[in-house]
PDB file of C-alpha atoms and ligand atoms in Angstrom:
ATOM      1  CA  MET R   1      54.958-133.492 122.075  1.00 49.00           C
ATOM      2  CA  LEU R   2      57.628-133.336 125.603  1.00 46.00           C
ATOM      3  CA  GLU R   3      58.741-136.466 124.934  1.00 55.00           C
ATOM      4  CA  ARG R   4      60.071-136.365 122.091  1.00 84.00           C
ATOM      5  CA  ASP R   5      62.098-132.974 123.027  1.00 87.00           C
ATOM      6  CA  ASN R   6      64.398-134.559 125.590  1.00 88.00           C
ATOM      7  CA  TYR R   7      67.585-133.322 127.483  1.00 90.00           C
ATOM      8  CA  ARG R   8      70.389-134.357 124.733  1.00 89.00           C
ATOM      9  CA  HIS R   9      67.540-131.682 121.921  1.00 91.00           C
ATOM     10  CA  LYS R  10      67.298-129.099 124.848  1.00 92.00           C
ATOM     11  CA  GLY R  11      71.986-129.140 125.199  1.00 93.00           C
ATOM     12  CA  LEU R  12      72.073-129.402 121.442  1.00 93.00           C
ATOM     13  CA  ARG R  13      69.815-125.963 121.098  1.00 95.00           C
ATOM     14  CA  LYS R  14      71.236-124.032 124.068  1.00 96.00           C
ATOM     15  CA  GLN R  15      74.722-125.020 121.342  1.00 96.00           C
ATOM     16  CA  LEU R  16      72.770-123.602 118.739  1.00 96.00           C
ATOM     17  CA  VAL R  17      72.328-120.140 120.054  1.00 98.00           C
ATOM     18  CA  GLU R  18      75.334-119.665 121.603  1.00 97.00           C
ATOM     19  CA  VAL R  19      76.588-120.564 117.550  1.00 97.00           C
ATOM     20  CA  LEU R  20      73.911-118.361 116.459  1.00 97.00           C
ATOM     21  CA  ARG R  21      75.438-115.489 119.421  1.00 98.00           C
ATOM     22  CA  SER R  22      79.295-115.444 117.404  1.00 97.00           C
ATOM     23  CA  LYS R  23      77.935-115.112 114.333  1.00 96.00           C
ATOM     24  CA  LYS R  24      76.076-111.877 115.214  1.00 96.00           C
ATOM     25  CA  ILE R  25      72.339-112.653 116.438  1.00 97.00           C
ATOM     26  CA  THR R  26      72.243-110.596 119.680  1.00 97.00           C
ATOM     27  CA  ASP R  27      68.586-110.077 120.063  1.00 98.00           C
ATOM     28  CA  GLU R  28      67.710-111.665 122.978  1.00 98.00           C
ATOM     29  CA  ALA R  29      63.900-111.977 121.889  1.00 98.00           C
ATOM     30  CA  VAL R  30      64.684-113.757 118.899  1.00 98.00           C
ATOM     31  CA  LEU R  31      67.333-115.958 120.646  1.00 98.00           C
ATOM     32  CA  SER R  32      64.412-117.443 123.018  1.00 98.00           C
ATOM     33  CA  ALA R  33      62.389-118.042 120.591  1.00 98.00           C
ATOM     34  CA  ILE R  34      65.069-120.348 118.586  1.00 98.00           C
ATOM     35  CA  ASN R  35      65.497-122.300 122.106  1.00 97.00           C
ATOM     36  CA  ALA R  36      62.474-123.120 122.811  1.00 97.00           C
ATOM     37  CA  VAL R  37      61.646-124.283 119.337  1.00 97.00           C
ATOM     38  CA  PRO R  38      62.145-127.888 119.208  1.00 95.00           C
ATOM     39  CA  ARG R  39      63.725-128.049 115.503  1.00 95.00           C
ATOM     40  CA  HIS R  40      64.337-131.547 115.597  1.00 93.00           C
ATOM     41  CA  LEU R  41      60.501-132.155 114.717  1.00 92.00           C
ATOM     42  CA  PHE R  42      60.989-130.203 111.680  1.00 91.00           C
ATOM     43  CA  LEU R  43      62.876-132.976 110.157  1.00 86.00           C
ATOM     44  CA  ASP R  44      62.695-136.456 109.871  1.00 75.00           C
ATOM     45  CA  SER R  45      63.406-138.855 112.726  1.00 69.00           C
ATOM     46  CA  SER R  46      66.498-140.318 110.988  1.00 66.00           C
ATOM     47  CA  PHE R  47      68.568-136.365 110.617  1.00 74.00           C
ATOM     48  CA  LEU R  48      68.162-135.521 114.290  1.00 76.00           C
ATOM     49  CA  GLU R  49      72.124-135.021 114.108  1.00 77.00           C
ATOM     50  CA  PHE R  50      71.659-132.008 111.760  1.00 85.00           C
ATOM     51  CA  ALA R  51      68.546-130.416 113.295  1.00 91.00           C
ATOM     52  CA  TYR R  52      70.317-128.385 115.480  1.00 93.00           C
ATOM     53  CA  GLN R  53      73.702-127.142 113.530  1.00 92.00           C
ATOM     54  CA  ASP R  54      73.635-124.630 111.750  1.00 94.00           C
ATOM     55  CA  LYS R  55      72.843-125.281 107.573  1.00 90.00           C
ATOM     56  CA  PRO R  56      69.738-125.139 106.155  1.00 88.00           C
ATOM     57  CA  PHE R  57      68.053-128.890 105.399  1.00 87.00           C
ATOM     58  CA  PRO R  58      65.782-130.298 102.089  1.00 84.00           C
ATOM     59  CA  ILE R  59      62.014-131.502 103.901  1.00 81.00           C
ATOM     60  CA  GLY R  60      60.517-132.838 100.522  1.00 79.00           C
ATOM     61  CA  SER R  61      59.060-131.128  97.745  1.00 78.00           C
ATOM     62  CA  GLY R  62      62.641-129.572  96.665  1.00 78.00           C
ATOM     63  CA  GLN R  63      62.598-127.499  99.385  1.00 81.00           C
ATOM     64  CA  THR R  64      64.455-126.848 102.118  1.00 84.00           C
ATOM     65  CA  ILE R  65      64.295-125.713 106.192  1.00 88.00           C
ATOM     66  CA  SER R  66      66.140-122.519 105.682  1.00 89.00           C
ATOM     67  CA  GLN R  67      69.432-122.501 108.157  1.00 93.00           C
ATOM     68  CA  PRO R  68      68.937-121.389 111.520  1.00 96.00           C
ATOM     69  CA  TYR R  69      70.932-117.737 111.479  1.00 97.00           C
ATOM     70  CA  THR R  70      68.814-116.766 108.005  1.00 96.00           C
ATOM     71  CA  VAL R  71      65.748-117.782 110.170  1.00 97.00           C
ATOM     72  CA  ALA R  72      67.214-115.686 112.701  1.00 98.00           C
ATOM     73  CA  PHE R  73      68.343-112.865 111.187  1.00 98.00           C
ATOM     74  CA  GLN R  74      65.422-112.469 109.955  1.00 98.00           C
ATOM     75  CA  THR R  75      63.546-112.518 112.625  1.00 98.00           C
ATOM     76  CA  GLU R  76      65.391-109.831 114.044  1.00 98.00           C
ATOM     77  CA  LEU R  77      65.442-107.665 111.087  1.00 98.00           C
ATOM     78  CA  LEU R  78      61.483-107.811 111.221  1.00 98.00           C
ATOM     79  CA  GLN R  79      61.287-106.801 115.036  1.00 98.00           C
ATOM     80  CA  VAL R  80      58.142-108.121 116.317  1.00 97.00           C
ATOM     81  CA  LYS R  81      56.273-107.511 118.876  1.00 97.00           C
ATOM     82  CA  LYS R  82      54.245-109.352 121.205  1.00 97.00           C
ATOM     83  CA  GLY R  83      50.454-109.616 119.154  1.00 98.00           C
ATOM     84  CA  MET R  84      51.387-108.028 116.267  1.00 98.00           C
ATOM     85  CA  LYS R  85      49.902-109.542 112.949  1.00 98.00           C
ATOM     86  CA  VAL R  86      52.572-111.786 110.833  1.00 98.00           C
ATOM     87  CA  LEU R  87      52.648-112.483 107.665  1.00 98.00           C
ATOM     88  CA  GLU R  88      54.645-115.037 105.782  1.00 98.00           C
ATOM     89  CA  ILE R  89      54.963-116.008 102.931  1.00 98.00           C
ATOM     90  CA  GLY R  90      56.776-119.319 102.064  1.00 96.00           C
ATOM     91  CA  THR R  91      55.411-121.765 104.689  1.00 96.00           C
ATOM     92  CA  GLY R  92      57.665-125.002 104.017  1.00 94.00           C
ATOM     93  CA  SER R  93      58.695-126.655 107.269  1.00 93.00           C
ATOM     94  CA  GLY R  94      55.951-124.502 109.498  1.00 96.00           C
ATOM     95  CA  TYR R  95      60.093-123.797 111.682  1.00 96.00           C
ATOM     96  CA  GLN R  96      60.039-119.942 111.101  1.00 98.00           C
ATOM     97  CA  ALA R  97      56.190-119.628 111.635  1.00 98.00           C
ATOM     98  CA  CYS R  98      55.798-121.493 114.819  1.00 98.00           C
ATOM     99  CA  VAL R  99      59.318-118.973 116.093  1.00 98.00           C
ATOM    100  CA  LEU R 100      57.181-115.882 115.720  1.00 98.00           C
ATOM    101  CA  ALA R 101      54.465-117.450 117.274  1.00 98.00           C
ATOM    102  CA  GLU R 102      56.922-117.658 120.262  1.00 98.00           C
ATOM    103  CA  MET R 103      57.576-114.316 120.435  1.00 98.00           C
ATOM    104  CA  GLY R 104      54.063-114.051 120.676  1.00 98.00           C
ATOM    105  CA  ALA R 105      53.519-113.095 116.512  1.00 98.00           C
ATOM    106  CA  LYS R 106      49.496-113.894 115.537  1.00 98.00           C
ATOM    107  CA  VAL R 107      51.374-116.111 112.525  1.00 98.00           C
ATOM    108  CA  PHE R 108      49.280-116.034 108.709  1.00 98.00           C
ATOM    109  CA  SER R 109      51.045-118.452 106.724  1.00 98.00           C
ATOM    110  CA  ILE R 110      51.158-118.742 102.805  1.00 98.00           C
ATOM    111  CA  GLU R 111      52.781-121.649 101.126  1.00 97.00           C
ATOM    112  CA  ARG R 112      52.706-122.799  97.061  1.00 95.00           C
ATOM    113  CA  GLN R 113      53.124-126.035  97.248  1.00 94.00           C
ATOM    114  CA  ARG R 114      49.736-128.396  98.025  1.00 95.00           C
ATOM    115  CA  LYS R 115      52.241-130.678  99.175  1.00 93.00           C
ATOM    116  CA  LEU R 116      53.519-128.735 101.595  1.00 93.00           C
ATOM    117  CA  TYR R 117      51.103-126.997 103.173  1.00 96.00           C
ATOM    118  CA  ILE R 118      49.283-130.441 104.064  1.00 96.00           C
ATOM    119  CA  LYS R 119      51.846-132.200 105.471  1.00 94.00           C
ATOM    120  CA  THR R 120      52.318-128.630 107.587  1.00 95.00           C
ATOM    121  CA  LYS R 121      49.175-127.549 108.345  1.00 97.00           C
ATOM    122  CA  ALA R 122      48.222-131.360 109.773  1.00 97.00           C
ATOM    123  CA  PHE R 123      52.030-130.671 111.549  1.00 95.00           C
ATOM    124  CA  LEU R 124      51.367-128.031 113.520  1.00 97.00           C
ATOM    125  CA  LEU R 125      48.466-129.211 114.712  1.00 95.00           C
ATOM    126  CA  GLU R 126      50.597-131.096 117.345  1.00 93.00           C
ATOM    127  CA  MET R 127      52.385-127.740 118.367  1.00 95.00           C
ATOM    128  CA  PRO R 128      51.913-125.763 121.167  1.00 95.00           C
ATOM    129  CA  TYR R 129      50.974-122.738 118.847  1.00 97.00           C
ATOM    130  CA  VAL R 130      48.138-121.353 116.390  1.00 93.00           C
ATOM    131  CA  ILE R 131      49.121-120.501 113.395  1.00 98.00           C
ATOM    132  CA  LYS R 132      46.622-119.918 110.272  1.00 98.00           C
ATOM    133  CA  THR R 133      48.002-121.609 107.196  1.00 98.00           C
ATOM    134  CA  PHE R 134      47.194-121.416 103.415  1.00 98.00           C
ATOM    135  CA  LEU R 135      47.676-122.834 100.348  1.00 97.00           C
ATOM    136  CA  GLY R 136      48.026-120.123  98.097  1.00 96.00           C
ATOM    137  CA  ASP R 137      49.995-117.747  96.212  1.00 96.00           C
ATOM    138  CA  GLY R 138      52.069-115.365  98.655  1.00 97.00           C
ATOM    139  CA  ASN R 139      52.794-112.526  95.866  1.00 96.00           C
ATOM    140  CA  GLU R 140      48.971-112.276  96.043  1.00 97.00           C
ATOM    141  CA  GLY R 141      48.667-111.727 100.265  1.00 97.00           C
ATOM    142  CA  LEU R 142      46.000-113.077 102.765  1.00 98.00           C
ATOM    143  CA  ALA R 143      43.222-109.253 101.713  1.00 97.00           C
ATOM    144  CA  ILE R 144      41.116-111.180 104.082  1.00 96.00           C
ATOM    145  CA  HIS R 145      43.007-110.366 106.961  1.00 97.00           C
ATOM    146  CA  ALA R 146      44.775-107.655 105.690  1.00 97.00           C
ATOM    147  CA  PRO R 147      46.364-105.420 107.180  1.00 98.00           C
ATOM    148  CA  PHE R 148      48.917-107.109 108.917  1.00 98.00           C
ATOM    149  CA  ASP R 149      51.496-104.825 111.244  1.00 98.00           C
ATOM    150  CA  ARG R 150      55.001-107.362 109.805  1.00 98.00           C
ATOM    151  CA  ILE R 151      55.077-109.427 106.623  1.00 98.00           C
ATOM    152  CA  LEU R 152      58.098-112.243 105.956  1.00 98.00           C
ATOM    153  CA  ILE R 153      59.459-113.381 102.531  1.00 98.00           C
ATOM    154  CA  THR R 154      61.293-116.674 103.221  1.00 96.00           C
ATOM    155  CA  ALA R 155      61.816-117.111  99.261  1.00 94.00           C
ATOM    156  CA  ALA R 156      64.298-114.852  97.069  1.00 94.00           C
ATOM    157  CA  ALA R 157      60.944-112.672  95.545  1.00 95.00           C
ATOM    158  CA  PRO R 158      62.459-111.087  91.627  1.00 95.00           C
ATOM    159  CA  GLU R 159      60.778-107.952  92.666  1.00 95.00           C
ATOM    160  CA  ILE R 160      59.086-106.201  95.474  1.00 95.00           C
ATOM    161  CA  PRO R 161      55.630-107.438  94.980  1.00 95.00           C
ATOM    162  CA  GLN R 162      53.406-104.321  95.933  1.00 95.00           C
ATOM    163  CA  THR R 163      50.087-105.904  96.309  1.00 97.00           C
ATOM    164  CA  LEU R 164      52.227-107.038  99.545  1.00 98.00           C
ATOM    165  CA  ILE R 165      52.887-103.274 100.217  1.00 97.00           C
ATOM    166  CA  ASP R 166      49.063-102.529  99.831  1.00 97.00           C
ATOM    167  CA  GLN R 167      48.520-104.192 102.829  1.00 98.00           C
ATOM    168  CA  LEU R 168      51.263-103.796 105.612  1.00 98.00           C
ATOM    169  CA  ASN R 169      50.160-101.284 108.215  1.00 97.00           C
ATOM    170  CA  PRO R 170      51.554 -97.744 108.269  1.00 96.00           C
ATOM    171  CA  ASP R 171      55.238 -98.225 110.630  1.00 95.00           C
ATOM    172  CA  GLY R 172      55.098-101.926 109.026  1.00 98.00           C
ATOM    173  CA  ILE R 173      57.974-103.951 108.089  1.00 98.00           C
ATOM    174  CA  MET R 174      58.300-106.364 105.079  1.00 98.00           C
ATOM    175  CA  VAL R 175      61.859-108.635 105.084  1.00 98.00           C
ATOM    176  CA  ILE R 176      62.124-109.930 101.828  1.00 98.00           C
ATOM    177  CA  PRO R 177      65.181-111.495 100.315  1.00 97.00           C
ATOM    178  CA  LEU R 178      65.255-109.710  97.061  1.00 97.00           C
ATOM    179  CA  SER R 179      67.193-111.446  94.129  1.00 94.00           C
ATOM    180  CA  GLU R 180      70.191-108.989  92.903  1.00 88.00           C
ATOM    181  CA  ASN R 181      71.179-112.219  90.363  1.00 86.00           C
ATOM    182  CA  GLU R 182      70.327-115.977  89.954  1.00 84.00           C
ATOM    183  CA  LYS R 183      72.278-116.706  92.593  1.00 88.00           C
ATOM    184  CA  GLU R 184      71.824-114.485  95.333  1.00 94.00           C
ATOM    185  CA  GLN R 185      69.515-112.311  97.150  1.00 96.00           C
ATOM    186  CA  LYS R 186      69.937-108.504  98.771  1.00 97.00           C
ATOM    187  CA  MET R 187      68.287-109.203 102.614  1.00 98.00           C
ATOM    188  CA  LEU R 188      66.149-105.575 102.967  1.00 98.00           C
ATOM    189  CA  ARG R 189      64.114-104.189 105.336  1.00 98.00           C
ATOM    190  CA  LEU R 190      61.067-102.267 104.057  1.00 98.00           C
ATOM    191  CA  ILE R 191      59.550 -99.839 106.191  1.00 98.00           C
ATOM    192  CA  LYS R 192      56.044 -98.810 105.464  1.00 97.00           C
ATOM    193  CA  ASN R 193      55.762 -95.100 106.866  1.00 95.00           C
ATOM    194  CA  SER R 194      52.893 -92.786 107.968  1.00 90.00           C
ATOM    195  CA  ASP R 195      52.521 -90.952 104.305  1.00 91.00           C
ATOM    196  CA  GLY R 196      52.523 -94.841 102.388  1.00 88.00           C
ATOM    197  CA  SER R 197      56.564 -94.095 101.464  1.00 93.00           C
ATOM    198  CA  LEU R 198      59.184 -96.352 102.006  1.00 96.00           C
ATOM    199  CA  THR R 199      62.796 -96.417 103.436  1.00 97.00           C
ATOM    200  CA  THR R 200      65.122 -99.136 102.446  1.00 97.00           C
ATOM    201  CA  GLN R 201      67.851-100.692 104.839  1.00 98.00           C
ATOM    202  CA  GLU R 202      69.499-103.421 103.509  1.00 98.00           C
ATOM    203  CA  HIS R 203      71.474-106.199 105.163  1.00 97.00           C
ATOM    204  CA  GLY R 204      73.928-108.376 102.999  1.00 96.00           C
ATOM    205  CA  PHE R 205      73.030-111.393 100.515  1.00 95.00           C
ATOM    206  CA  PHE R 206      71.364-114.704 101.043  1.00 93.00           C
ATOM    207  CA  ARG R 207      70.487-117.535  98.856  1.00 91.00           C
ATOM    208  CA  PHE R 208      66.963-118.891  99.122  1.00 88.00           C
ATOM    209  CA  VAL R 209      65.073-120.903  97.428  1.00 84.00           C
ATOM    210  CA  PRO R 210      62.442-119.683  94.556  1.00 85.00           C
ATOM    211  CA  LEU R 211      59.478-117.529  94.855  1.00 88.00           C
ATOM    212  CA  LEU R 212      57.455-119.459  93.259  1.00 82.00           C
ATOM    213  CA  GLU R 213      54.796-117.721  90.451  1.00 77.00           C
ATOM    214  CA  ASN R 214      52.295-119.278  88.665  1.00 63.00           C
ATOM    215  CA  ILE R 215      52.456-122.098  88.819  1.00 58.00           C
ATOM    216  CA  GLY R 216      48.990-123.327  89.699  1.00 55.00           C
ATOM    217  CA  ASN R 217      48.613-125.329  93.131  1.00 48.00           C
ATOM    218  CA  ASP R 218      47.537-128.516  92.293  1.00 49.00           C
ATOM    219  CA  ASN R 219      50.746-129.887  92.503  1.00 52.00           C
TER     220      ASN R 219
HETATM  221  N1  SAH U   1      59.743-120.473 105.993  1.00 61.17           N
HETATM  222  C1  SAH U   1      59.960-121.711 106.383  1.00 61.17           C
HETATM  223  C2  SAH U   1      61.007-122.407 105.115  1.00 61.17           C
HETATM  224  C3  SAH U   1      61.160-121.594 103.241  1.00 61.17           C
HETATM  225  S1  SAH U   1      61.524-122.626 102.161  1.00 61.17           S
HETATM  226  C4  SAH U   1      60.539-122.694 107.004  1.00 61.17           C
HETATM  227  O1  SAH U   1      60.700-121.988 107.934  1.00 61.17           O
HETATM  228  O2  SAH U   1      60.694-123.591 106.611  1.00 61.17           O
HETATM  229  C5  SAH U   1      60.527-121.311 100.820  1.00 61.17           C
HETATM  230  C6  SAH U   1      59.022-121.359 100.878  1.00 61.17           C
HETATM  231  O3  SAH U   1      58.429-120.963  99.880  1.00 61.17           O
HETATM  232  C7  SAH U   1      59.134-123.456  99.947  1.00 61.17           C
HETATM  233  O4  SAH U   1      57.918-124.189 101.403  1.00 61.17           O
HETATM  234  C8  SAH U   1      58.299-123.095  98.272  1.00 61.17           C
HETATM  235  O5  SAH U   1      57.391-123.512  98.382  1.00 61.17           O
HETATM  236  C9  SAH U   1      57.024-121.376  99.333  1.00 61.17           C
HETATM  237  N2  SAH U   1      57.024-121.000  97.783  1.00 61.17           N
HETATM  238  C10 SAH U   1      58.061-120.396  96.726  1.00 61.17           C
HETATM  239  N3  SAH U   1      57.530-120.224  96.137  1.00 61.17           N
HETATM  240  C11 SAH U   1      55.362-119.454  97.202  1.00 61.17           C
HETATM  241  C12 SAH U   1      54.699-118.727  96.566  1.00 61.17           C
HETATM  242  N4  SAH U   1      54.572-117.677  95.294  1.00 61.17           N
HETATM  243  N5  SAH U   1      53.678-118.047  97.775  1.00 61.17           N
HETATM  244  C13 SAH U   1      53.650-118.880  99.916  1.00 61.17           C
HETATM  245  N6  SAH U   1      54.906-119.508  99.610  1.00 61.17           N
HETATM  246  C14 SAH U   1      55.568-119.990  98.094  1.00 61.17           C
END
């Protein structure tokens, strides 16, 4: 992996971190994780020049690797600490999962699309992180590994999945882009209070690919 991450890539990554700072990402742990994870390896090599622009990018199967700003913003809201158990819904390219793992989280990630799941699972084996990936419907969470300290949804959710709330620890945090209309999602940070009630904070509008429901996972 190391020889595939050269000084040019490292330099581009530093510039990306400065762009994120200028867009008001302030959490140094998040910025240093972005500075560490070689995003260009998550894109096909012919798209190298796009890897460190602050833009989303197609990764096949009609899906996208989220824009670095969105990854940084969601990760900042999640307030991840070393050793926390984090569940990610929507593995996609695996980039967000690696950012969380770089921050010291124990990452569990679910992907609905079989092709993408297989491709990313194989790719993640080459990365210096232990990330547990699962094929399935993220709306159902991962009952056997629950509860989680943090849950991050990286696709547009039509509603807050109660099953996932149930799999969150007391004082746990869920970050979810909740569909407001067909085009936009409102970024929510949900804090599960010790009595099980939720505190909801709103953090602006974003655009994600939709969270798929009941499409069968043989595609
Ligand atoms: N986190 C990803 C980007 C995610 S794009 C990254 O870092 O690259 C959203 C992903 O959610 C897509 O890969 C999509 O296939 C997946 N997805 C959509 N609906 C899902 C569901 N119900 N369960 C799990 N994954 C789902």
